Amino acid sequence: MSINLAILWHMHQPYYYDPLKNKFMLPWVRLHATKDYLDMLLILKKFPELKITFNLVPSLLKQLKEYENGATDIFFEHTIIPAEELNEEQKVFILENFFLANWKNMIYPFKRYRELLEKRGKIYGDPLKISKKFTPQEFRDIQVLFNLVWIDPLHREKDFFLKELQNKETNFTEEEKKLLLDKHIEIIKQIIPSYKEMAKSGQIELSVSPFYHPILPLIYDNYKAKECMPYALLPQYNFKAPEDAQTQINKAISYFEEIFGFKPYGMWPSEGSVSEEIIKLIAQAGIKWIATDEEILSKSISEKFRVSENLINPSMLYQMYEFEGVKIFFRDRILSDLIGFVYSSWDVQKAVDDFLKRVRSSTTSGIVSVILDGENAWEYYENDGNIFLEKLYGSLQKSKDIKTITFSDYLRQNPYATTLKKIFPGSWINANFSIWIGHEEDNLSWDYLYKVRQELLSYQKENPNKDTSQAWEEIYISEGSDWNWWYGDEHYTETKDVFDDIYRHHLMSVYLKIGKEPPSFLYIPISKKMREIKPEIEPKGFIYPKIDGKITGYFEWLEAGRFNLQRMGGSMHRAESLFSYLYYGFNRQSLFLRLDPFSSLKDFEDLKLHIQIIEPRRIKIVCDNIKAQLAEVFFQENEIWIKKKEIESVVFNEIFEIELPFEIIDIKQEENIYLFIEIFKNSYLIDRAPIIGFIKIHIPPYDFDKLMWF
């Protein structure tokens, strides 16, 4: 009797589009598309007797379609710039970001790429200083090599042009760089049709997740976390939106059907997160099967399955269960994690032998479920996991006692299932929700979401005939799990600030979609490390600058404080910065601000500048016409902006200078001001100073100049 083995590869990326900047801020959909999504099918095609399940998240599919239709990301844009035309900011961006790849398996195999990494430094120093050491040709080589190594070796070997680039390894041309990016889009355009074709052939099953990958039990009711985390500190507000949970399910099924022409039979709930209420919603949507982790089953039936890693009750784990009419499969955590996290460091044949041995020793009946991330593990394997997969698939195809099967095929062949009386709420990580709720940052994120959603509900009630669908879409995007994945202490990424920005910008966009001003709290990063920005130089005395938009003399701003905008926040944003330094200072009557651009402000006649003061009271200074040399001062009262006064001491010229009299902006001696500056072009936010968080300025006492005698 054969052992039934069901393997599910989960393919997911969050929605990286920033609605305020009108662009995709991270490249991982494009780069995993060229490295993982298509080649997983090409390898499987070599073994036609195997049956595998692929779970595709709609937020990923949506972005793949957008790339097909011409969308780009900020990394793409920095690749296409001719190396000779790169400015300092763009060079810094490339040096900081174009080595974001597994060094051992993706960079080191290319001698030239490794040399460039070592020249940059593995422990990164002063970015501007280092960038001056690189020639245009070296920058072009980095641009090409980064985008080349993120193409799977399978594609590089079979495509003549890509193989030529791989062998050439250096001295690339601008034309080769352009053709390489064309190859990226060419690969992306094959992905969805290939999945559709293989699903039609019956070799693969396609399942789906809720649309924007939310943790459904927490969307339904985030205080549900108390059941699996009884001692956790939860958010101040109880976010409870069963209708949103249902929408995320229904939208996913509809979009899947629109893309593939049929409804999915199964669903992998985001992060394997389940609860009784969620399974009922899934059943109402017509889904026939779901899957989650073995620990959820263990806690649901109060049965222990393992002593250490050793399975002691395989017959209970390796069977199909049912709750509310939905069939449930529980993944073998050890087998799944061995592929995801362990076998990459093993000899390939030993890894495959160990896996098959464990499967054979586990059971002779029922179904063994192996479910894991289908994209992120492979960069830790030699040759992007292709050697491992081919040996594993080859061994499975030859096997007489192991039969691969899709979950739907197993369900059809084995209609009987054991009924569960209850479902323990939790995810596939520790059978709880601690990654997404409980930490101070996670909880603040939930409270932001609660407040914004309540505002939209109120608006909708007051304006029942207004179309709010676009605003609701922003809510659904904000409900995705990936934002909270990076909040807290559990996970680290070099681009944490970008995730924080994208999340808050989607929440801001809810207000903009209904014609309202986003509240001040959304301008403050949730990540504690990115809130208050410290100055590079503190003020030393009072200043009395002439507001003329020019650097009139050396001593004019000498006593001022200074922020180095090039060393603030995440590298994603610095590459777009218009300004190098922000100076601030004061005398007994006024606060002064100065922004130094990389090029003359006269080149940016259509820019608008807003100075946002968020404490001690909400004030906005608006410079909507840089030729007018006029700023309007608005105070927020009951969430409504009211124009109070105008300021004429503002000039855009070689630099930006403004005088803000304390009397006009209602600021008193020894108060703390928290502010940031925004730059808009065609209604889109294109720059911010500082790029994350806010600047704290302490207004000194009248005798400040005497106190600072040194």
XYZ file of C-alpha atoms in Angstrom:
710
model
C 0.000 0.000 0.000
C 1.440 3.371 -1.024
C 1.951 6.301 1.335
C 0.066 9.391 0.190
C 2.349 12.434 0.208
C 0.818 15.870 -0.403
C 3.296 18.704 -0.990
C 2.093 22.308 -1.070
C 4.338 25.180 -2.115
C 3.028 28.505 -0.797
C 3.735 31.532 -3.043
C 3.158 34.935 -1.483
C 4.261 38.558 -1.567
C 2.642 41.552 0.159
C 1.300 44.467 -1.843
C 4.363 46.715 -2.229
C 2.621 49.629 -3.932
C 2.875 52.950 -2.090
C -0.256 54.991 -2.916
C 1.336 58.288 -1.884
C 4.378 57.781 -4.092
C 2.520 56.003 -6.898
C 5.113 53.257 -7.285
C 6.193 49.850 -6.030
C 8.790 50.423 -3.337
C 10.333 46.935 -3.161
C 11.282 44.558 -6.006
C 10.535 41.174 -4.487
C 7.559 40.279 -6.675
C 9.637 40.863 -9.806
C 12.776 39.181 -8.458
C 11.050 36.108 -7.060
C 9.142 35.907 -10.336
C 12.398 35.614 -12.247
C 14.006 33.336 -9.664
C 11.260 31.068 -8.334
C 7.737 31.062 -9.696
C 8.300 29.790 -13.241
C 11.247 27.463 -12.710
C 9.328 25.579 -9.992
C 6.965 24.494 -12.760
C 9.700 23.824 -15.301
C 11.436 21.444 -12.909
C 8.183 19.679 -12.033
C 7.368 19.202 -15.727
C 10.325 16.838 -15.984
C 8.503 14.458 -13.646
C 5.011 14.072 -15.147
C 3.855 11.366 -12.738
C 4.117 13.644 -9.726
C 1.175 15.640 -8.391
C 1.909 18.844 -6.434
C -0.206 21.683 -4.992
C 0.711 25.350 -5.394
C -0.965 27.993 -3.262
C -1.084 31.406 -4.957
C -1.994 34.519 -2.973
C -4.089 37.061 -4.926
C -1.933 40.011 -3.788
C 0.949 38.297 -5.608
C -1.109 37.521 -8.716
C -2.365 41.110 -8.839
C 1.195 42.454 -8.839
C 2.343 39.977 -11.485
C -0.465 41.262 -13.716
C 0.599 44.848 -13.016
C 4.179 44.081 -14.045
C 2.812 42.467 -17.203
C 1.033 45.756 -17.903
C 4.101 47.944 -17.491
C 4.486 48.557 -13.763
C 8.016 48.964 -12.419
C 9.580 49.255 -8.993
C 12.149 51.608 -7.520
C 14.935 49.027 -8.014
C 13.979 48.641 -11.666
C 14.114 52.415 -12.060
C 17.590 52.556 -10.541
C 18.747 49.831 -12.878
C 17.599 51.543 -16.053
C 19.463 54.807 -15.316
C 22.660 54.948 -17.434
C 25.635 54.493 -15.103
C 27.285 57.703 -16.307
C 24.166 59.678 -15.326
C 23.796 58.394 -11.758
C 23.801 61.147 -9.150
C 25.210 60.718 -5.640
C 21.900 59.659 -4.141
C 21.329 57.024 -6.795
C 24.845 55.680 -6.371
C 24.300 55.331 -2.641
C 21.004 53.548 -3.269
C 22.681 51.040 -5.580
C 25.548 50.329 -3.216
C 23.159 49.836 -0.311
C 20.572 47.730 -2.109
C 22.055 45.948 -5.087
C 23.841 43.424 -2.912
C 20.582 42.274 -1.267
C 21.011 38.632 -2.211
C 22.367 35.523 -0.550
C 26.100 36.220 -0.650
C 27.221 32.590 -0.545
C 24.944 31.174 -3.231
C 24.141 34.174 -5.410
C 27.044 36.635 -5.220
C 30.159 34.563 -4.522
C 29.764 32.295 -7.587
C 30.384 35.429 -9.695
C 33.984 36.497 -9.192
C 33.316 40.049 -10.400
C 30.256 40.473 -8.186
C 32.221 39.295 -5.157
C 35.026 41.758 -5.949
C 32.530 44.608 -6.117
C 30.955 43.542 -2.810
C 34.370 43.468 -1.154
C 35.195 46.883 -2.589
C 31.963 48.257 -1.155
C 32.642 46.489 2.137
C 30.661 43.712 3.774
C 30.283 45.912 6.843
C 29.064 49.067 5.177
C 30.718 52.392 6.053
C 30.097 55.962 4.885
C 27.946 55.525 1.739
C 28.816 58.821 0.038
C 32.521 58.418 0.641
C 32.508 54.837 -0.631
C 30.433 55.703 -3.718
C 33.181 58.019 -4.963
C 35.530 55.040 -5.293
C 33.375 53.364 -7.957
C 33.616 54.056 -11.691
C 30.558 54.236 -13.974
C 31.494 50.834 -15.404
C 31.571 49.321 -11.937
C 28.134 50.758 -11.162
C 26.810 49.339 -14.447
C 28.285 45.940 -13.581
C 26.507 46.062 -10.193
C 23.226 47.032 -11.872
C 23.476 44.098 -14.263
C 24.803 41.484 -11.863
C 22.141 42.181 -9.237
C 19.353 41.664 -11.748
C 21.139 38.713 -13.344
C 21.687 36.650 -10.182
C 18.003 37.050 -9.310
C 17.192 35.045 -12.446
C 17.042 31.327 -11.769
C 20.047 29.300 -13.027
C 17.614 27.239 -15.112
C 16.710 30.312 -17.170
C 20.325 31.486 -17.346
C 21.449 28.150 -18.756
C 18.773 27.698 -21.397
C 18.642 31.315 -22.662
C 21.563 32.185 -24.984
C 21.633 35.893 -24.066
C 21.485 35.256 -20.311
C 24.184 32.616 -20.574
C 26.368 35.095 -22.442
C 25.930 37.661 -19.688
C 26.682 35.015 -17.060
C 29.910 34.049 -18.789
C 30.901 37.644 -19.506
C 30.555 38.653 -15.851
C 31.904 42.219 -16.302
C 32.155 45.230 -18.636
C 28.459 45.140 -19.430
C 26.890 47.688 -21.755
C 23.782 49.825 -21.378
C 22.132 47.861 -24.184
C 22.798 44.560 -22.379
C 21.309 46.024 -19.221
C 18.135 47.021 -21.042
C 17.800 43.598 -22.668
C 18.253 41.977 -19.255
C 15.312 43.907 -17.852
C 13.299 42.925 -20.923
C 14.053 39.291 -20.004
C 12.615 39.910 -16.533
C 9.289 40.994 -18.013
C 9.401 38.159 -20.556
C 9.688 35.624 -17.722
C 6.950 37.322 -15.694
C 4.527 37.134 -18.627
C 4.925 33.336 -18.749
C 4.102 32.673 -15.106
C 0.311 32.843 -14.866
C -0.285 31.097 -18.238
C 2.089 28.306 -17.165
C 0.259 27.711 -13.887
C -3.037 27.757 -15.753
C -1.762 25.226 -18.291
C -0.357 22.834 -15.679
C -3.516 23.048 -13.571
C -5.526 22.155 -16.659
C -3.256 19.139 -17.263
C -4.016 17.859 -13.769
C -0.392 17.668 -12.639
C -0.829 20.508 -10.190
C -3.655 21.780 -8.041
C -3.977 25.502 -7.415
C -5.293 26.725 -4.087
C -5.680 30.258 -2.803
C -5.295 32.417 0.317
C -7.421 35.387 1.473
C -6.778 38.296 -0.893
C -4.223 40.488 0.886
C -2.964 37.704 3.167
C -4.647 38.849 6.415
C -4.577 36.887 9.671
C -8.289 36.147 9.425
C -9.000 35.224 13.071
C -7.602 38.616 14.141
C -9.529 40.482 11.451
C -12.670 38.755 12.678
C -11.846 39.758 16.273
C -8.314 40.635 17.356
C -9.109 39.937 21.009
C -9.437 36.304 19.898
C -5.695 36.226 20.526
C -6.441 35.905 24.263
C -7.522 32.297 23.731
C -4.068 31.188 22.609
C -2.097 34.001 24.302
C -3.842 34.443 27.689
C -1.134 36.674 29.181
C -0.538 38.886 26.162
C -1.025 42.636 26.258
C -3.521 43.384 23.515
C -4.302 46.609 21.625
C -6.278 49.372 23.291
C -9.140 48.967 20.813
C -10.917 45.735 19.975
C -10.713 45.499 16.187
C -13.654 43.364 15.114
C -14.586 43.086 11.415
C -16.167 39.734 10.464
C -17.448 41.320 7.249
C -13.881 42.204 6.225
C -12.760 38.637 6.855
C -15.563 37.412 4.591
C -14.650 40.015 1.958
C -10.995 38.946 1.937
C -12.131 35.346 1.319
C -14.730 36.174 -1.322
C -12.486 38.647 -3.192
C -9.751 36.014 -3.321
C -12.045 33.386 -4.806
C -13.488 35.821 -7.373
C -10.078 37.094 -8.472
C -8.704 33.554 -8.685
C -11.619 32.564 -10.899
C -11.104 35.664 -13.059
C -7.429 34.755 -13.577
C -7.667 30.978 -14.005
C -11.216 30.423 -15.220
C -12.327 28.148 -12.371
C -12.967 28.380 -8.644
C -10.360 27.045 -6.226
C -11.221 23.913 -4.292
C -8.843 24.589 -1.414
C -7.458 27.433 0.656
C -4.310 27.906 2.705
C -5.408 30.466 5.344
C -2.685 33.114 5.650
C 0.103 31.784 7.901
C -2.081 28.727 8.541
C -4.190 30.927 10.841
C -7.506 29.400 11.831
C -10.344 29.698 14.307
C -13.816 28.206 14.440
C -15.423 31.414 13.198
C -13.078 31.657 10.220
C -13.654 28.092 9.112
C -17.400 28.782 9.094
C -16.823 31.756 6.778
C -14.619 29.638 4.518
C -17.333 26.987 4.367
C -19.919 29.608 3.390
C -17.648 30.665 0.513
C -17.706 27.133 -0.933
C -14.111 26.115 -0.166
C -13.847 22.343 0.321
C -10.497 21.987 2.112
C -8.000 24.005 4.127
C -4.710 23.202 5.849
C -2.848 24.351 8.923
C -0.160 23.162 11.336
C 0.024 19.969 13.387
C 0.213 21.954 16.640
C -3.283 23.336 15.977
C -4.574 19.762 15.795
C -2.649 18.795 18.920
C -4.266 21.589 20.919
C -7.694 21.048 19.351
C -7.888 17.403 20.421
C -5.583 17.649 23.471
C -3.293 14.995 22.061
C 0.494 15.115 21.980
C 2.080 13.963 18.707
C 5.775 14.194 19.439
C 8.456 13.575 22.004
C 11.169 15.935 20.848
C 11.143 15.452 17.057
C 9.905 11.872 17.198
C 6.348 11.262 16.088
C 4.500 9.099 18.590
C 0.987 9.183 17.190
C 1.254 9.260 13.387
C -2.163 7.800 12.659
C -3.874 10.771 14.299
C -1.772 13.373 12.471
C -1.866 11.709 9.052
C -5.602 11.682 8.506
C -8.163 14.083 7.112
C -10.406 15.940 9.542
C -13.594 17.948 9.148
C -15.110 20.982 10.840
C -18.290 22.733 9.714
C -18.214 20.795 6.442
C -14.662 21.850 5.526
C -11.991 19.152 5.260
C -8.766 20.004 7.126
C -5.236 18.704 6.582
C -2.524 19.232 9.187
C 1.023 19.603 7.995
C 3.932 17.610 9.386
C 5.953 20.447 10.898
C 9.268 18.569 11.035
C 9.180 17.341 7.428
C 8.140 20.792 6.209
C 10.767 22.660 8.220
C 13.533 20.285 7.190
C 13.067 21.396 3.580
C 12.495 25.023 4.541
C 15.355 25.533 6.980
C 17.685 22.537 7.360
C 18.413 20.549 4.200
C 19.986 23.558 2.448
C 23.187 22.946 4.427
C 23.249 19.171 3.805
C 24.683 17.090 1.003
C 21.831 16.878 -1.516
C 21.629 13.099 -1.729
C 21.760 12.720 2.049
C 18.977 15.286 2.402
C 16.724 13.488 -0.081
C 17.456 10.103 1.501
C 16.678 11.472 4.962
C 13.396 12.968 3.807
C 12.218 9.751 2.125
C 13.285 7.695 5.132
C 11.235 9.874 7.445
C 8.171 9.688 5.177
C 8.426 5.899 4.959
C 8.813 5.487 8.702
C 5.837 7.673 9.479
C 2.800 5.790 8.200
C 1.372 3.407 5.659
C -2.085 4.940 5.494
C -3.758 8.331 5.462
C -1.920 11.366 4.073
C 1.384 13.037 4.938
C 1.097 16.802 4.427
C 4.256 18.812 3.708
C 3.454 22.518 3.434
C 5.955 25.368 3.289
C 7.089 28.588 1.658
C 7.783 27.869 -2.001
C 10.072 30.796 -2.757
C 12.250 32.036 0.118
C 14.030 28.795 0.997
C 15.796 28.245 -2.317
C 18.399 31.007 -2.159
C 19.961 29.092 0.743
C 20.383 26.018 -1.444
C 23.070 25.454 -4.027
C 21.873 26.348 -7.535
C 18.667 27.876 -6.125
C 17.438 24.484 -4.917
C 17.193 23.047 -8.421
C 19.565 20.149 -7.700
C 17.688 19.272 -4.521
C 14.267 19.449 -6.192
C 15.317 17.362 -9.172
C 16.759 14.646 -6.928
C 13.725 14.730 -4.642
C 11.231 14.646 -7.504
C 13.238 11.976 -9.311
C 13.283 9.754 -6.231
C 9.561 10.266 -5.634
C 8.718 9.403 -9.241
C 10.721 6.175 -9.019
C 9.313 5.257 -5.618
C 6.974 2.249 -5.457
C 5.702 2.960 -1.944
C 5.216 6.766 -1.940
C 2.585 8.406 -4.124
C 2.349 12.171 -4.463
C -1.206 13.433 -4.463
C -3.038 16.751 -4.413
C -5.347 17.517 -1.517
C -8.436 17.615 -3.716
C -7.601 14.263 -5.301
C -7.187 12.726 -1.852
C -10.502 14.198 -0.751
C -12.286 12.741 -3.793
C -10.716 9.330 -3.305
C -11.241 9.289 0.478
C -14.535 10.958 1.379
C -14.461 9.914 5.044
C -13.075 12.413 7.561
C -12.876 12.534 11.351
C -15.085 15.295 12.759
C -13.448 17.779 15.096
C -15.527 19.144 17.988
C -13.482 22.322 18.290
C -10.652 24.242 16.640
C -7.918 25.809 18.707
C -7.223 29.310 17.335
C -3.677 29.907 16.158
C -1.225 29.933 13.261
C 1.500 27.656 11.943
C 4.023 29.601 14.055
C 3.860 28.415 17.687
C 0.105 27.793 17.357
C -0.617 31.393 18.351
C -0.657 34.912 16.873
C 2.290 36.442 18.733
C 4.061 37.496 15.515
C 1.179 39.832 14.649
C -0.204 41.029 17.990
C 0.974 41.574 21.550
C 4.136 43.595 20.989
C 3.871 47.355 21.552
C 4.429 48.050 17.833
C 1.971 45.367 16.714
C -0.682 46.735 19.047
C -0.153 50.301 17.864
C -0.560 49.085 14.286
C -3.904 47.481 15.177
C -5.059 50.653 16.921
C -4.164 52.739 13.863
C -6.153 50.360 11.679
C -9.111 50.473 14.072
C -9.218 54.286 14.124
C -8.974 54.620 10.351
C -11.629 51.993 9.713
C -13.969 53.666 12.206
C -13.470 56.963 10.384
C -14.413 55.323 7.090
C -17.511 53.740 8.620
C -18.594 57.132 9.983
C -18.036 58.792 6.628
C -19.991 56.066 4.876
C -22.889 56.465 7.291
C -22.949 60.242 6.741
C -22.568 59.898 2.953
C -24.514 56.769 1.960
C -24.553 57.668 -1.731
C -20.798 58.247 -2.055
C -18.602 55.572 -3.651
C -16.145 54.445 -0.956
C -14.876 51.318 -2.716
C -11.365 52.713 -3.250
C -11.066 53.668 0.411
C -12.194 50.181 1.452
C -9.573 48.654 -0.824
C -6.940 50.567 1.143
C -8.363 49.089 4.363
C -8.172 45.570 2.955
C -4.550 46.114 1.892
C -3.755 47.428 5.377
C -5.229 44.251 6.886
C -2.451 42.170 5.305
C -0.249 40.203 7.694
C 3.108 41.371 6.376
C 3.087 44.802 7.980
C 2.935 43.353 11.487
C 5.375 40.593 10.545
C 8.118 43.236 10.664
C 6.879 45.147 13.716
C 8.171 43.988 17.068
C 11.398 42.140 17.791
C 10.838 38.779 16.111
C 12.068 39.568 12.590
C 14.623 41.825 10.970
C 14.873 43.300 7.504
C 17.038 46.072 6.062
C 13.834 47.554 4.638
C 11.724 47.708 7.817
C 11.261 51.448 7.347
C 9.802 50.851 3.889
C 7.198 48.424 5.246
C 6.306 50.919 7.966
C 5.887 53.695 5.384
C 3.798 51.624 2.982
C 1.448 50.512 5.751
C 0.842 54.016 7.076
C 0.543 55.433 3.565
C -2.263 53.002 2.777
C -4.039 54.161 5.919
C -3.462 57.801 4.928
C -4.846 56.988 1.511
C -8.159 55.974 3.093
C -8.600 59.597 4.161
C -7.430 60.994 0.838
C -9.900 58.774 -1.043
C -12.781 60.346 0.889
C -11.428 63.880 0.623
C -10.139 64.208 4.163
C -6.811 65.179 5.686
C -4.933 62.222 7.256
C -4.651 62.581 11.049
C -1.315 63.492 12.597
C -0.685 60.088 14.207
C -0.319 58.464 10.784
C 2.732 60.600 10.087
C 4.609 59.047 12.998
C 6.364 55.718 12.318
C 5.127 52.764 14.313
C 8.599 51.301 14.656
C 10.103 52.862 17.793
C 13.570 53.050 16.260
C 12.317 55.323 13.506
C 10.352 57.990 15.367
C 12.447 60.833 16.792
C 15.437 61.832 14.644
C 18.459 63.373 16.373
C 20.359 66.327 14.836
C 23.905 65.936 13.567
C 24.781 69.336 15.053
C 22.921 71.055 17.923
C 22.274 74.844 17.845
C 24.999 76.885 19.591
C 23.389 80.305 19.719
C 20.762 82.634 18.306
C 20.761 83.263 14.528
C 19.549 86.228 12.441
C 19.591 85.059 8.795
C 18.430 87.157 5.870
C 15.558 85.257 4.228
C 16.561 85.529 0.572
C 16.980 81.893 -0.558
C 20.742 82.349 -0.850
C 23.783 81.435 1.194
C 24.569 85.075 1.916
C 27.514 84.584 4.238
C 29.468 81.982 6.187
C 28.288 83.154 9.621
C 24.594 83.470 8.758
C 23.681 79.881 9.781
C 26.880 79.017 11.674
C 25.170 78.764 15.070
C 22.261 76.702 13.708
C 21.517 73.039 14.255
C 21.798 70.656 11.307
C 20.284 67.357 10.196
C 22.112 65.310 7.557
C 19.220 64.081 5.427
C 21.471 61.681 3.542
C 22.005 59.586 6.657
C 18.429 59.323 7.812
C 15.961 56.537 7.436
C 15.933 53.786 4.872
C 17.980 53.578 1.746
C 14.868 53.175 -0.381
C 13.996 56.776 0.193
C 17.353 58.501 0.306
C 17.755 57.648 -3.347
C 14.876 59.977 -4.152
C 15.833 62.818 -1.809
C 15.909 66.337 -3.226
C 17.705 67.744 -0.198
C 21.027 67.126 1.505
C 20.728 69.092 4.760
C 18.067 70.667 6.953
C 19.246 73.559 9.132
C 17.216 74.961 12.014
C 17.780 77.780 14.454
C 16.037 80.509 16.389
C 16.262 83.828 18.122
C 13.899 85.341 20.676
C 11.206 86.040 18.079
C 11.302 83.294 15.447
C 12.148 79.780 14.365
C 14.157 79.498 11.111
C 14.324 76.539 8.724
C 16.590 76.011 5.732
C 16.695 73.170 3.204
C 19.718 72.684 0.956
C 18.831 70.955 -2.333
C 21.127 68.837 -4.472
C 20.331 71.164 -7.364
C 18.790 74.624 -7.491
C 15.160 74.861 -6.440
C 14.615 77.041 -9.481
C 14.627 73.756 -11.429
C 11.520 72.592 -9.550
C 8.930 75.247 -10.186
C 5.954 72.919 -9.784
C 6.864 71.723 -6.301
C 4.742 72.304 -3.204
C 6.157 72.279 0.309
C 4.265 71.586 3.552
C 5.749 71.987 7.034
C 3.795 69.748 9.400
C 3.985 70.532 13.126
C 2.424 67.698 15.119
C 3.257 68.860 18.656
C 2.622 70.846 20.834
C -0.361 71.660 18.619
C -1.317 70.614 15.100
C -0.161 73.262 12.593
C 0.491 73.121 8.846
C 2.497 75.738 6.939
C 1.683 75.432 3.237
C 3.845 76.794 0.409
C 1.841 75.811 -2.661
C 3.493 78.204 -5.088
C 7.242 78.620 -4.809
C 7.185 81.767 -6.960
C 4.727 83.527 -4.674
C 7.091 83.717 -1.676
C 4.088 83.230 0.550
C 3.147 80.594 3.106
C -0.285 79.991 4.579
C -0.583 78.906 8.216
C -3.355 76.454 9.111
C -4.357 75.288 12.596
C -6.268 72.070 13.089
C -9.398 72.385 15.189
C -11.675 69.367 15.662
C -9.917 67.581 12.774
C -10.638 70.543 10.433
C -7.878 72.741 8.999
C -8.580 76.446 9.470
C -6.417 79.086 7.819
C -5.288 81.603 10.406
C -2.437 83.691 8.998
C 0.108 84.155 6.214
C 3.880 84.378 6.271
C 5.803 86.395 3.694
C 9.315 85.627 4.955
C 9.750 82.547 2.781
C 11.945 82.212 -0.319
C 12.658 79.415 -2.783
C 15.879 80.122 -4.665
C 19.235 78.407 -4.453
C 18.042 77.091 -1.112
C 14.732 77.138 0.755
C 14.520 79.503 3.735
C 11.600 80.415 5.957
C 11.114 82.427 9.124
C 8.317 81.255 11.412
C 7.539 83.928 14.010
C 6.604 82.310 17.336
C 3.657 84.673 17.646
C 2.172 83.474 14.335
C 2.689 79.766 14.936
C 1.683 80.048 18.606
C 4.865 78.487 20.004
C 6.212 79.508 23.418
C 9.663 79.543 24.973
C 10.892 76.160 26.272
C 8.244 74.187 24.376
C 9.229 71.211 22.232
C 8.240 71.295 18.570
C 7.875 68.047 16.624
C 7.812 68.578 12.871
C 8.589 67.230 9.432
C 8.565 68.684 5.917
C 6.845 67.203 2.864
C 7.503 67.908 -0.809
C 4.725 67.274 -3.339
C 4.696 67.165 -7.135
C 1.451 66.657 -9.067
C -0.288 65.793 -5.783
C 2.164 62.951 -5.045
C 4.488 62.985 -2.072
C 7.989 62.797 -3.583
C 10.180 63.635 -0.598
C 10.094 64.121 3.137
C 12.552 65.599 5.622
C 13.335 63.616 7.649
C 12.306 60.691 5.481
C 10.962 58.817 8.524
C 9.864 60.030 11.923
C 10.026 63.644 12.977
C 12.457 66.303 14.138
C 12.340 67.489 17.717
C 13.272 71.136 18.248
C 13.467 72.571 21.757
C 12.669 76.287 21.863
C 15.175 77.752 24.323
C 14.680 80.367 27.031
C 15.290 84.056 26.354
C 18.806 83.865 27.848
C 19.881 80.974 25.587
C 22.704 83.010 24.066
C 24.140 83.689 27.510
C 23.832 80.065 28.578
C 25.723 78.930 25.438
C 28.750 81.101 26.247
C 31.213 78.478 25.076
